[in-house]
């Protein structure tokens, strides 16, 4: 295992570079709802997962567990999105589609955020995670953001803005500057996506 981790650390710059390039292309596609974004997301998430898993702190292996788990979840949501968005595209005749967020789902989501965020932050505080608060916030908001995105809810952008700010701060603290740049781009993309979806989104049943 040490041999594999050391080899990946040696290639860390290039792994981050791949994640940065594929992530930028992905976020542009996400804003305009290009179906192929989900395939780019698989590339971005798999490389980001590696970066998080091989993270070190003061020379010791200190994986960013939340980011590792998140990217596994993102990959699962990407696979779901590939199939679910085909249905949404058919309902909107190929236009940019938005599914209205039901009030019950909104209330349920708010309760989950209020309960799970401090719980997850506390959980990571008792592990060797170097940034438990930022990890906890990004984990919970990103889990919900990916869920909302796969369902094509406009509100997914609000969740991504909060989550991406936390992750950008997290990677900046770890000195992973390419990943920091990626998430700063994600923040800008989320703001642009929110505006475009509001203006051009066609409401569908989902």
Short mmCIF file of N, CA and C in Angstrom, two decimals, residues 5 8-9 16 19 24 41 45 54 56 66 98-99 104-105 126 143 158 168 172 176 182 189 200:
data_model
loop_
_atom_site.label_atom_id
_atom_site.label_comp_id
_atom_site.label_asym_id
_atom_site.label_seq_id
_atom_site.Cartn_x
_atom_site.Cartn_y
_atom_site.Cartn_z
N UNK A 5 0.77 4.43 -2.64
CA UNK A 5 0.53 5.79 -2.18
C UNK A 5 1.68 6.71 -2.56
N UNK A 8 1.56 7.45 -6.28
CA UNK A 8 0.50 8.41 -6.59
C UNK A 8 0.90 9.82 -6.14
N UNK A 9 1.57 9.91 -4.99
CA UNK A 9 2.02 11.23 -4.53
C UNK A 9 3.02 11.83 -5.51
N UNK A 16 -3.91 16.15 -10.21
CA UNK A 16 -4.67 17.38 -9.98
C UNK A 16 -4.93 18.11 -11.29
N UNK A 19 -7.76 16.50 -13.08
CA UNK A 19 -9.00 16.84 -12.38
C UNK A 19 -9.42 18.28 -12.69
N UNK A 24 -13.20 21.72 -15.23
CA UNK A 24 -13.60 22.97 -15.87
C UNK A 24 -14.55 22.68 -17.04
N UNK A 41 -17.75 14.12 -15.38
CA UNK A 41 -17.83 14.11 -13.92
C UNK A 41 -17.17 12.86 -13.35
N UNK A 45 -14.19 13.20 -10.70
CA UNK A 45 -14.37 12.65 -9.36
C UNK A 45 -13.36 11.55 -9.03
N UNK A 54 -4.79 10.30 -0.85
CA UNK A 54 -3.34 10.24 -0.59
C UNK A 54 -2.85 11.47 0.16
N UNK A 56 -1.49 14.13 2.76
CA UNK A 56 -0.59 13.97 3.91
C UNK A 56 -0.59 15.24 4.75
N UNK A 66 -13.85 12.81 4.11
CA UNK A 66 -15.12 13.30 3.58
C UNK A 66 -15.03 13.48 2.07
N UNK A 98 -35.85 22.19 -15.65
CA UNK A 98 -35.83 22.43 -14.21
C UNK A 98 -37.04 21.77 -13.59
N UNK A 99 -36.80 21.03 -12.52
CA UNK A 99 -37.90 20.37 -11.80
C UNK A 99 -38.16 21.14 -10.51
N UNK A 104 -42.37 19.69 0.74
CA UNK A 104 -42.02 18.64 1.69
C UNK A 104 -40.56 18.24 1.57
N UNK A 105 -40.08 18.18 0.36
CA UNK A 105 -38.68 17.83 0.13
C UNK A 105 -37.76 18.93 0.65
N UNK A 126 -13.13 13.52 15.57
CA UNK A 126 -12.54 12.44 16.36
C UNK A 126 -11.75 11.47 15.49
N UNK A 143 -23.40 16.30 -0.68
CA UNK A 143 -24.27 15.13 -0.82
C UNK A 143 -25.65 15.57 -1.32
N UNK A 158 -27.51 26.66 -5.01
CA UNK A 158 -27.28 27.26 -3.69
C UNK A 158 -26.42 26.33 -2.83
N UNK A 168 -12.88 24.78 -1.29
CA UNK A 168 -11.79 25.65 -1.74
C UNK A 168 -10.91 26.04 -0.55
N UNK A 172 -6.98 24.86 0.03
CA UNK A 172 -6.02 25.94 0.21
C UNK A 172 -5.21 25.71 1.48
N UNK A 176 -2.97 22.41 -1.79
CA UNK A 176 -3.29 21.80 -3.09
C UNK A 176 -3.88 22.90 -3.98
N UNK A 182 -9.60 24.87 -8.96
CA UNK A 182 -10.75 24.17 -9.52
C UNK A 182 -12.03 24.55 -8.79
N UNK A 189 -18.89 29.16 -11.46
CA UNK A 189 -19.79 28.38 -12.32
C UNK A 189 -21.17 28.22 -11.69
N UNK A 200 -33.63 30.61 -18.19
CA UNK A 200 -33.91 29.80 -19.36
C UNK A 200 -34.53 28.44 -19.04
#
